Coordinates of C-alpha atoms in Angstrom, one line a residue:
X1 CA 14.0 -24.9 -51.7
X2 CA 14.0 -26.9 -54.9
X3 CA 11.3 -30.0 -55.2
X4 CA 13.6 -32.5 -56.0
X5 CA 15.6 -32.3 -52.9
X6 CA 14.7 -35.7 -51.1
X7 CA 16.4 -37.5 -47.8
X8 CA 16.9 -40.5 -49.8
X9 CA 20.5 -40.8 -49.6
X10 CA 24.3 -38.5 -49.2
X11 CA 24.7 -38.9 -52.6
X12 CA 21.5 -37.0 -53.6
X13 CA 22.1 -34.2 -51.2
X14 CA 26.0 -34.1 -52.6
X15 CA 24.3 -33.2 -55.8
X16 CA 21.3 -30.6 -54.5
X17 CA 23.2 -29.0 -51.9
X18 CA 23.0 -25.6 -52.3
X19 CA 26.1 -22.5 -52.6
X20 CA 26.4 -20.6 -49.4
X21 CA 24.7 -17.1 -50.9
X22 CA 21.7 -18.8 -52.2
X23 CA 21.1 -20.7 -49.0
X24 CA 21.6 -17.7 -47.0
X25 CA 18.8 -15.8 -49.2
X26 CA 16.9 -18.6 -48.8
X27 CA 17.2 -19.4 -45.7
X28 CA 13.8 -17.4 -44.4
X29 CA 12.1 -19.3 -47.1
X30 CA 13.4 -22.6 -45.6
X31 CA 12.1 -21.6 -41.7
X32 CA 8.7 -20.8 -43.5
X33 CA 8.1 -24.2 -44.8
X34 CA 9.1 -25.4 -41.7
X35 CA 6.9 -24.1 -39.8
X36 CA 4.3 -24.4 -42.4
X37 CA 4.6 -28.1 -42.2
X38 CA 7.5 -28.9 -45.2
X39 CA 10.8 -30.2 -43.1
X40 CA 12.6 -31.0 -46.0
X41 CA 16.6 -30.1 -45.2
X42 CA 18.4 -27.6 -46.4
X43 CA 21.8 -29.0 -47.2
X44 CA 24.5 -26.1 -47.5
X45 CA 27.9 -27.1 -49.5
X46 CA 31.3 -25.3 -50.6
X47 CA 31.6 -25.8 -53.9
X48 CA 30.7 -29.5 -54.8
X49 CA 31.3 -30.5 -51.3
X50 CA 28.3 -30.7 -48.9
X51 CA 29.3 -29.1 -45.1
X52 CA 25.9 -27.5 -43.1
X53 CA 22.7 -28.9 -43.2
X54 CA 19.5 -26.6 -41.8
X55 CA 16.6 -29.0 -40.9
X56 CA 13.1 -29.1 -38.7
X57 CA 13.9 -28.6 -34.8
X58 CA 11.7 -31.5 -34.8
X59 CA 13.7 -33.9 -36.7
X60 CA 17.0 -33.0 -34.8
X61 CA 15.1 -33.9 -31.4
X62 CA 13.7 -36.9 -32.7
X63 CA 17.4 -37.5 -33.7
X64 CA 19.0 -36.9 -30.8
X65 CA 16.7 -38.9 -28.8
X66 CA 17.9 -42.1 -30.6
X67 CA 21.3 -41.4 -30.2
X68 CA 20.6 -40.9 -26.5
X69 CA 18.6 -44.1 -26.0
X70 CA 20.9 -45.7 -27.8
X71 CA 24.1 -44.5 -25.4
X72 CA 22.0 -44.7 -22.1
X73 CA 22.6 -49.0 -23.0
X74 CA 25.9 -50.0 -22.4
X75 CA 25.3 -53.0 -25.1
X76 CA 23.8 -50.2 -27.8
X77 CA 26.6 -47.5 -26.9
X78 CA 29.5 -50.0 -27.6
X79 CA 27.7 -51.5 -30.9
X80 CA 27.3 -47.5 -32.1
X81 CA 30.7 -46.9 -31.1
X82 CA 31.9 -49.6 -33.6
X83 CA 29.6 -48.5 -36.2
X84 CA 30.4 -45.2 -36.2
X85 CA 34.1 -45.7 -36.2
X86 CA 34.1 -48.5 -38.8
X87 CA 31.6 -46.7 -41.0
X88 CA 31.9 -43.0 -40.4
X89 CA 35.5 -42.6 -39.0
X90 CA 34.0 -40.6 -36.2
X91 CA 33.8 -41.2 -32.6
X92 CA 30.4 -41.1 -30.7
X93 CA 31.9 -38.0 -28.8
X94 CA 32.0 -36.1 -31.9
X95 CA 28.3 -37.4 -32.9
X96 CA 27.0 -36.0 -29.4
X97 CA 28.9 -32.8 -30.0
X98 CA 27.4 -32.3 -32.9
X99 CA 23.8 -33.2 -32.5
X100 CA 24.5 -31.2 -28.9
X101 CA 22.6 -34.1 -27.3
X102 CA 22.8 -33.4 -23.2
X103 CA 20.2 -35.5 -21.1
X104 CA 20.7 -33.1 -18.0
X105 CA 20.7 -30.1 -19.3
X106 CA 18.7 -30.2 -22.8
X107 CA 19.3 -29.1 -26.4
X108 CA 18.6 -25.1 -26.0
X109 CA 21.8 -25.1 -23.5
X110 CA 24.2 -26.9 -25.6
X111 CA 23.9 -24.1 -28.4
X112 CA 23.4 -20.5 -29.0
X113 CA 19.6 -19.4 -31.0
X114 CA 19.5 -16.7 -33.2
X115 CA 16.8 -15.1 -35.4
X116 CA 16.6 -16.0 -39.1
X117 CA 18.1 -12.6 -40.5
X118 CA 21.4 -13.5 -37.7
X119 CA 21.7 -16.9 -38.9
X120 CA 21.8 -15.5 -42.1
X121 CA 24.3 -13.6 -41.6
X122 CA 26.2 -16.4 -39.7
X123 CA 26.2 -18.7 -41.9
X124 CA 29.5 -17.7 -43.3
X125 CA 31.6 -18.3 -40.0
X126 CA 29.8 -21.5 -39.5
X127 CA 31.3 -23.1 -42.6
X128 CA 34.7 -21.8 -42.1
X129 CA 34.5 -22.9 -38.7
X130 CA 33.4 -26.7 -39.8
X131 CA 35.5 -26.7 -42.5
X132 CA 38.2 -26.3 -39.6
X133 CA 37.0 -28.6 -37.8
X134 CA 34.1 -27.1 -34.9
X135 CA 31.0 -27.8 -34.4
X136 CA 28.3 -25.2 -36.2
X137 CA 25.6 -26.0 -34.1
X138 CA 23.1 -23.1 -33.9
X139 CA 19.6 -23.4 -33.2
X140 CA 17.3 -21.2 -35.4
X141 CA 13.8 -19.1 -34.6
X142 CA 12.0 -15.7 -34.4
X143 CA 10.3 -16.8 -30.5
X144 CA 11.7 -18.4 -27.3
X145 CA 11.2 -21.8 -29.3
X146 CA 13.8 -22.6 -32.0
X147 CA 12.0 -24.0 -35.4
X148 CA 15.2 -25.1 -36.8
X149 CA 19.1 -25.9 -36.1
X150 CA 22.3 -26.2 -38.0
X151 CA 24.5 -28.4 -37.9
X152 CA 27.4 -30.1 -39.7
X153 CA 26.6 -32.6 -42.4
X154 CA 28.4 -35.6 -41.5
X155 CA 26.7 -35.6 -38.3
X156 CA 23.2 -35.6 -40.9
X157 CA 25.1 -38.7 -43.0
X158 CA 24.5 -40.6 -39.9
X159 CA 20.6 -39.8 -39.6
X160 CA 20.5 -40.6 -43.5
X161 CA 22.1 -43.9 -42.7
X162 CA 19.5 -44.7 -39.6
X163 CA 16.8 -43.3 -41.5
X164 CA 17.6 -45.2 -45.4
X165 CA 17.2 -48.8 -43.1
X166 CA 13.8 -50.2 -44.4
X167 CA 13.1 -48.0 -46.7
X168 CA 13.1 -47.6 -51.2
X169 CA 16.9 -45.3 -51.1
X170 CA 15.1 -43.8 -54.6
X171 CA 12.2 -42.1 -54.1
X172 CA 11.8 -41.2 -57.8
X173 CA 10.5 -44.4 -58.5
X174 CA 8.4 -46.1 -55.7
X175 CA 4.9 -47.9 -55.7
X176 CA 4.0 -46.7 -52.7
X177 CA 3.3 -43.1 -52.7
X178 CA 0.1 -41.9 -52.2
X179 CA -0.5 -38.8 -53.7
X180 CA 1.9 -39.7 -56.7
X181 CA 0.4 -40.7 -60.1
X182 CA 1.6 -44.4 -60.8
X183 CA 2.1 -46.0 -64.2
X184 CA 2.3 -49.7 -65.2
X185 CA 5.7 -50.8 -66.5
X186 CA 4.5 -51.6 -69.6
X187 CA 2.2 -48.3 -70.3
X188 CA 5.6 -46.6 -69.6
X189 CA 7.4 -48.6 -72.2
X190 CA 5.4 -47.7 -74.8
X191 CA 5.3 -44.0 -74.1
X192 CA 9.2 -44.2 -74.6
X193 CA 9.3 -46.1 -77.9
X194 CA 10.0 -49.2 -79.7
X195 CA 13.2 -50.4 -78.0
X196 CA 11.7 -50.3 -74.2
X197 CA 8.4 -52.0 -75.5
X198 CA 10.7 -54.6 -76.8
X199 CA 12.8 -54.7 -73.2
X200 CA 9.8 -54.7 -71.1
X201 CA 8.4 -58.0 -73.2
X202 CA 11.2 -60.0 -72.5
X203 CA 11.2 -59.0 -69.1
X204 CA 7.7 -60.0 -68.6
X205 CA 7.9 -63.1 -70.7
X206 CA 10.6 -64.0 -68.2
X207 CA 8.8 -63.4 -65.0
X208 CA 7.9 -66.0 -62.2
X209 CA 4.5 -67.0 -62.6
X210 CA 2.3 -65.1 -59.1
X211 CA 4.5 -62.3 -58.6
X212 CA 2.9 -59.5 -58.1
X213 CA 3.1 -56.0 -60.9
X214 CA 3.0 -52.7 -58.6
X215 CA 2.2 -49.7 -60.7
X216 CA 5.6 -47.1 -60.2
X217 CA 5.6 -43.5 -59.7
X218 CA 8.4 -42.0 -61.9
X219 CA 9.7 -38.3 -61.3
X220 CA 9.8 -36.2 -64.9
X221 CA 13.8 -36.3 -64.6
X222 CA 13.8 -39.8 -64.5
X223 CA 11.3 -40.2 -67.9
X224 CA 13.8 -37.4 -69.3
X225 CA 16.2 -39.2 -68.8
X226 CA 14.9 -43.0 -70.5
X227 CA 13.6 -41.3 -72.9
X228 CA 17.6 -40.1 -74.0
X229 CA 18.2 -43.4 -73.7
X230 CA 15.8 -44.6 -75.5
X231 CA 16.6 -42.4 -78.2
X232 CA 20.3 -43.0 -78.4
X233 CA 18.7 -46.7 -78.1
X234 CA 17.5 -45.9 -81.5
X235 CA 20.8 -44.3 -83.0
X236 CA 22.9 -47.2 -81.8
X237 CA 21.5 -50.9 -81.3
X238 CA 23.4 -52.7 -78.8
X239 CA 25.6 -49.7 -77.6
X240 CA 25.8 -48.3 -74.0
X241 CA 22.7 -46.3 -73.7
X242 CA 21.2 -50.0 -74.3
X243 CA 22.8 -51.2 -71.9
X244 CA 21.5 -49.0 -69.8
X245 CA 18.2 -48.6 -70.6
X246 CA 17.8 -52.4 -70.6
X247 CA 19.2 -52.2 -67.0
X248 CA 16.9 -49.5 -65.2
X249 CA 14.0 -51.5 -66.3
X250 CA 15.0 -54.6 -65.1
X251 CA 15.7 -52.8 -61.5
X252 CA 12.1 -51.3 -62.2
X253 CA 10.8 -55.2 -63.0
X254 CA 12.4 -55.8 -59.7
X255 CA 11.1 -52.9 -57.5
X256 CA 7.1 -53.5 -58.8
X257 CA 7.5 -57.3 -57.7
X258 CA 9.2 -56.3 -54.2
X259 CA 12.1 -57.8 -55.0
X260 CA 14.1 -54.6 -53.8
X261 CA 12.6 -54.8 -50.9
X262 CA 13.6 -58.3 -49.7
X263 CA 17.2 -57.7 -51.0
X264 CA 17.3 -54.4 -48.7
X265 CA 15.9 -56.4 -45.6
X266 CA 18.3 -59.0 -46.3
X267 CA 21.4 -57.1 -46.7
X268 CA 20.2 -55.2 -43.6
X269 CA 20.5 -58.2 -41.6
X270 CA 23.6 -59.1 -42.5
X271 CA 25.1 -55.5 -41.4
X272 CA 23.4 -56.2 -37.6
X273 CA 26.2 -57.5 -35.5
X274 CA 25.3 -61.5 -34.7
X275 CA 23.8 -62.7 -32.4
X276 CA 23.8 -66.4 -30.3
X277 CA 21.9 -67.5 -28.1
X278 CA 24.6 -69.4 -25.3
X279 CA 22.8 -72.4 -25.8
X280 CA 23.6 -72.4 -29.8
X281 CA 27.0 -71.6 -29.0
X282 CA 28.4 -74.9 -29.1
X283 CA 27.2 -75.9 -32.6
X284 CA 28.3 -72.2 -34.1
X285 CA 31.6 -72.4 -32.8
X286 CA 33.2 -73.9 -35.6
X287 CA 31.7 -71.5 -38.4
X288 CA 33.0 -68.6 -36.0
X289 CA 36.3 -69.7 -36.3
X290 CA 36.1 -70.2 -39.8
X291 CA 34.8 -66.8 -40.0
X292 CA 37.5 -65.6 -38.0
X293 CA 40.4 -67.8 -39.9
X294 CA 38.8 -65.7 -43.1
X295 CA 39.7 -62.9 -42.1
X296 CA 36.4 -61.3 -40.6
X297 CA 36.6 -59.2 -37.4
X298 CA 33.2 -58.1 -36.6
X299 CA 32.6 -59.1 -33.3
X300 CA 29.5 -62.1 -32.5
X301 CA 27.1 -61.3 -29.7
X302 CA 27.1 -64.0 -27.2
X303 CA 24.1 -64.2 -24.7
X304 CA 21.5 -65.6 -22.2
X305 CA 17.5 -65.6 -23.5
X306 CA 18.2 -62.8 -25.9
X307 CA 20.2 -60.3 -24.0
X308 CA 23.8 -60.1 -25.2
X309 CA 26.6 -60.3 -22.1
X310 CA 29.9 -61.2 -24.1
X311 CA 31.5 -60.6 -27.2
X312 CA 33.0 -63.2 -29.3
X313 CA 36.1 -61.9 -31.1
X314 CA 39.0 -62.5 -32.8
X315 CA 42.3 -62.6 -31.2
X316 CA 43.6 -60.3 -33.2
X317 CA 41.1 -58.1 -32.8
X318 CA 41.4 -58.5 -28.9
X319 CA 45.2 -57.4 -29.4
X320 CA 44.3 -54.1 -30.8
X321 CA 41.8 -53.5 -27.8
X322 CA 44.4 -54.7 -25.0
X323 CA 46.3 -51.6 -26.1
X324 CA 44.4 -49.4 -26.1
X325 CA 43.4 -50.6 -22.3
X326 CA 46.8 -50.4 -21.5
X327 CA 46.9 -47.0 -23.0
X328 CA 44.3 -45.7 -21.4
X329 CA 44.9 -47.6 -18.1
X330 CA 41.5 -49.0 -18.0
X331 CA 37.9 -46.7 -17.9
X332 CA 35.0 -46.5 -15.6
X333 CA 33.6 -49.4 -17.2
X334 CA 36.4 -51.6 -17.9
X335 CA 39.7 -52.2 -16.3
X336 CA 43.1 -53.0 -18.6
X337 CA 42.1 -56.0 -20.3
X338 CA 44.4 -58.9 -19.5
X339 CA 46.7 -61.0 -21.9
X340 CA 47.0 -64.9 -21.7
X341 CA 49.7 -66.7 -19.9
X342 CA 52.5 -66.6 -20.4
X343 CA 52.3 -63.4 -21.9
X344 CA 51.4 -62.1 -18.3
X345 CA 52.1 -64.1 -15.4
X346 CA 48.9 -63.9 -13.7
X347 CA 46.8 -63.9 -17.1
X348 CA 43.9 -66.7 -18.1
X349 CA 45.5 -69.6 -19.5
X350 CA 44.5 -70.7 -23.2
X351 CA 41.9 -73.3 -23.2
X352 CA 42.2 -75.9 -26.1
X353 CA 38.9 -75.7 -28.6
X354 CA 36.8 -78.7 -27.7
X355 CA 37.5 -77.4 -24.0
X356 CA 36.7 -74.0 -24.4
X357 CA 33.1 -75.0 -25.9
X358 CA 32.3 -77.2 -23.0
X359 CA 32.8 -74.3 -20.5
X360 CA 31.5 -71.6 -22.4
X361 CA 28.2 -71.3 -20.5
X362 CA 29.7 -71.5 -17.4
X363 CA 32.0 -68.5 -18.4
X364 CA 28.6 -66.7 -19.6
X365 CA 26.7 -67.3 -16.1
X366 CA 29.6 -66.0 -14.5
X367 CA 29.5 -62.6 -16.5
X368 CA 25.5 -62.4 -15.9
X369 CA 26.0 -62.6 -12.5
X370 CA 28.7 -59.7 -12.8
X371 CA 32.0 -62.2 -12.1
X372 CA 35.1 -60.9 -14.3
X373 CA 35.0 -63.9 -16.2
X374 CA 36.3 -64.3 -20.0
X375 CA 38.2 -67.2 -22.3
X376 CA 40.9 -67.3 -24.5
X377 CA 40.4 -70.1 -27.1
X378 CA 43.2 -71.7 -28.7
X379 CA 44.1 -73.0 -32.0
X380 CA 44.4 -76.8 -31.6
X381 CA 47.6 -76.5 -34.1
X382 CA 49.6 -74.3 -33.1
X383 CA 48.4 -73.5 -29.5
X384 CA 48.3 -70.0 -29.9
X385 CA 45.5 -67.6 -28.7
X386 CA 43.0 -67.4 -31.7
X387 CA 39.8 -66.4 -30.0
X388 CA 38.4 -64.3 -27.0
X389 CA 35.2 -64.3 -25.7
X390 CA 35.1 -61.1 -22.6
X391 CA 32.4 -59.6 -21.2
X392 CA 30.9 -57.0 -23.7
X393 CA 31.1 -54.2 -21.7
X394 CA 35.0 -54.8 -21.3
X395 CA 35.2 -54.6 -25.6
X396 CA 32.8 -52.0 -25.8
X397 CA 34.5 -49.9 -23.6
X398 CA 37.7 -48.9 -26.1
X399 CA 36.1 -50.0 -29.3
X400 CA 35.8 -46.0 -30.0
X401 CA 39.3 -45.6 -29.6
X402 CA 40.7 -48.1 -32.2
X403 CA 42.2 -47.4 -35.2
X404 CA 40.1 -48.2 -37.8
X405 CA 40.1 -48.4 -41.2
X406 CA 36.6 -46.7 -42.2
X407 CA 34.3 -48.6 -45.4
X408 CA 32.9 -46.7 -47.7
X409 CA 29.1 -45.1 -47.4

């Protein structure tokens, strides 16, 4: 395996993944590091297109045992649900096919094992067979215990995704690698020549007084390739290898000072679903509906000391689900959801805005204490339905069966 494959990110692995008959003739050497302690992946593609991943029997367990926590809470299953469908287009059925996660029965009888010269050999039919559509799970080892498994990469793009929150998504620049050499910025400016010296002095004479300069570890690619730029730099003042150049060491100015860092943490926050304590509910009301009137549909957790119980949502967004209740004809979980009156003749009425805030922690106590209790809020103007707020169970129940239109990674 090459030592600049990394788990940073699906990008990355898009680029190192390796052709089919190199991985198979490689694939012994693979199970070796394993075992010997090295669990980086093995990431299998057809043409430029990753499709099977190989990686430590270890990792996969650890893997599947978040994704079973995660399922075993009705509040966590519904929230992975909608992540999954909104950021993945794929259902958590398909995620637990995949990562053959079974809390009866256990890994080894959701998948066949085969030695390393089979799988090997195998390898073939498993890509077809993804490529197609089925699951390639296929746990790999020479004993009764596998070392590794196989499995289909977009099930791994959802481990990268669970795994990249917290941490630098670059490793070939990071302070924080211990058995890494590190370099001062400026040290590393002056290796590359005049143009960089001159970047990195601006940057510095620009910098907030007390923050703090973190020596960075650079891979050899990564000097290769500032040091092009800085050549071309040289050729052609003010061009787009400048540009450039004067770019990566800002992000570099950034990532010494922890800047990154925050930025990450921040932006991670604002992916987690919100959350509102009932009490708060009140005062947050308006800048949900503004929210909502803005087109957002990501649903707001609504809840009692810090445990969520409802789901704030648009109405719009309530439509969609009410389908796909009626659809279904309601789950083990969750029966058809209801409309307002007069839409159905026995449905809740619409309760005016100001109205709907004052008996929104009654609604709440009656879903803690298990009552099938919800509120449709209406917009003062027009009178129409504009907001729900159901118990989340109800939501989460058919949020995996919407239609979706998946963001980008």
């Amino acid at each position: 395996m090459p030592d600049d494959v990394h788990t940073a990110g699906v990008t990355e692995f898009e680029a190192e993944s390796w052709p089919l008959e190199a991985a198979a003739e490689g694939l012994h050497q693979v199970i070796d590091g394993f075992q010997n302690g090295d669990t980086r992946p093995l990431v299998i593609g057809d043409g430029d297109q990753p499709v099977l991943v190989v990686l430590a029997i270890a990792d996969l367990a650890d893997f599947r045992a978040r994704i079973a926590e995660l399922l075993g809470n009705p509040v966590d299953a519904g929230w992975l649900r909608y992540y999954l469908r909104s950021t993945f287009d794929m259902s958590s059925e398909t995620l637990v096919e995949q990562l053959g996660v079974d809390a009866d029965h256990g890994l080894s009888s959701l998948a066949s094992q085969v030695n390393v010269e089979q799988a090997a050999v195998l390898l073939p039919d498993h890509l077809r067979r993804t490529e197609a559509g089925g699951n390639p799970l296929m746990l790999i080892g020479d004993g009764m215990l596998a070392t590794a498994a196989l499995i289909a990469f977009p099930a791994f793009s959802v481990l990268l995704a669970m795994e990249s929150d917290g941490k630098t998504e670059d490793d070939s620049c990071a302070y924080d690698e211990e058995d890494k050499p590190t370099t001062p910025l400026e040290v590393l400016a002056e290796r590359l020549g005049p143009i960089s010296t001159q970047l990195v002095a601006r940057i510095n004479a620009g910098r907030e007084p007390g923050l703090p300069k973190y020596d960075l570890h650079f891979e050899d690619d990564l000097i290769e390739h500032l040091r092009d730029l800085e050549n071309r730099a040289q050729a052609a003042p003010g061009g787009g290898a400048y540009d450039e150049l004067n770019d990566l060491l800002h992000s570099f100015d950034q990532m010494r000072s922890g800047a990154l860092a925050e930025e990450e943490a921040e932006l991670e926050e604002e992916a987690e679903a919100p959350y509102i304590e009932v009490a708060d509910l009140p005062a947050a009301f308006p800048e949900v509906r503004d929210a909502f009137r803005s087109g957002a549909d990501d649903p707001y957790l609504i809840g009692i000391d810090g445990s969520p119980l409802a789901g704030l949502i648009s109405y719009d967004l309530y439509e969609m689900l009410q389908k796909v209740s009626v659809e279904m004809d309601g789950t083990e979980e969750a029966p058809v959801l209801p409309l307002p009156a007069p839409l159905w003749d026995d449905g809740p009425e619409v309760i005016p805005f100001d109205a709907a805030v004052a008996v929104c922690p009654a609604v709440l106590e009656d879903i803690s204490n298990g009552d099938a209790s919800m509120l449709f809020v209406a917009d003062d103007e027009t009178g129409e339905p504009e907001m729900v707020l159901a118990p989340l169970v109800w939501l989460w129940a058919y949020v995996d069966y919407l239609e979706l239109e998946p963001t980008e990674v």
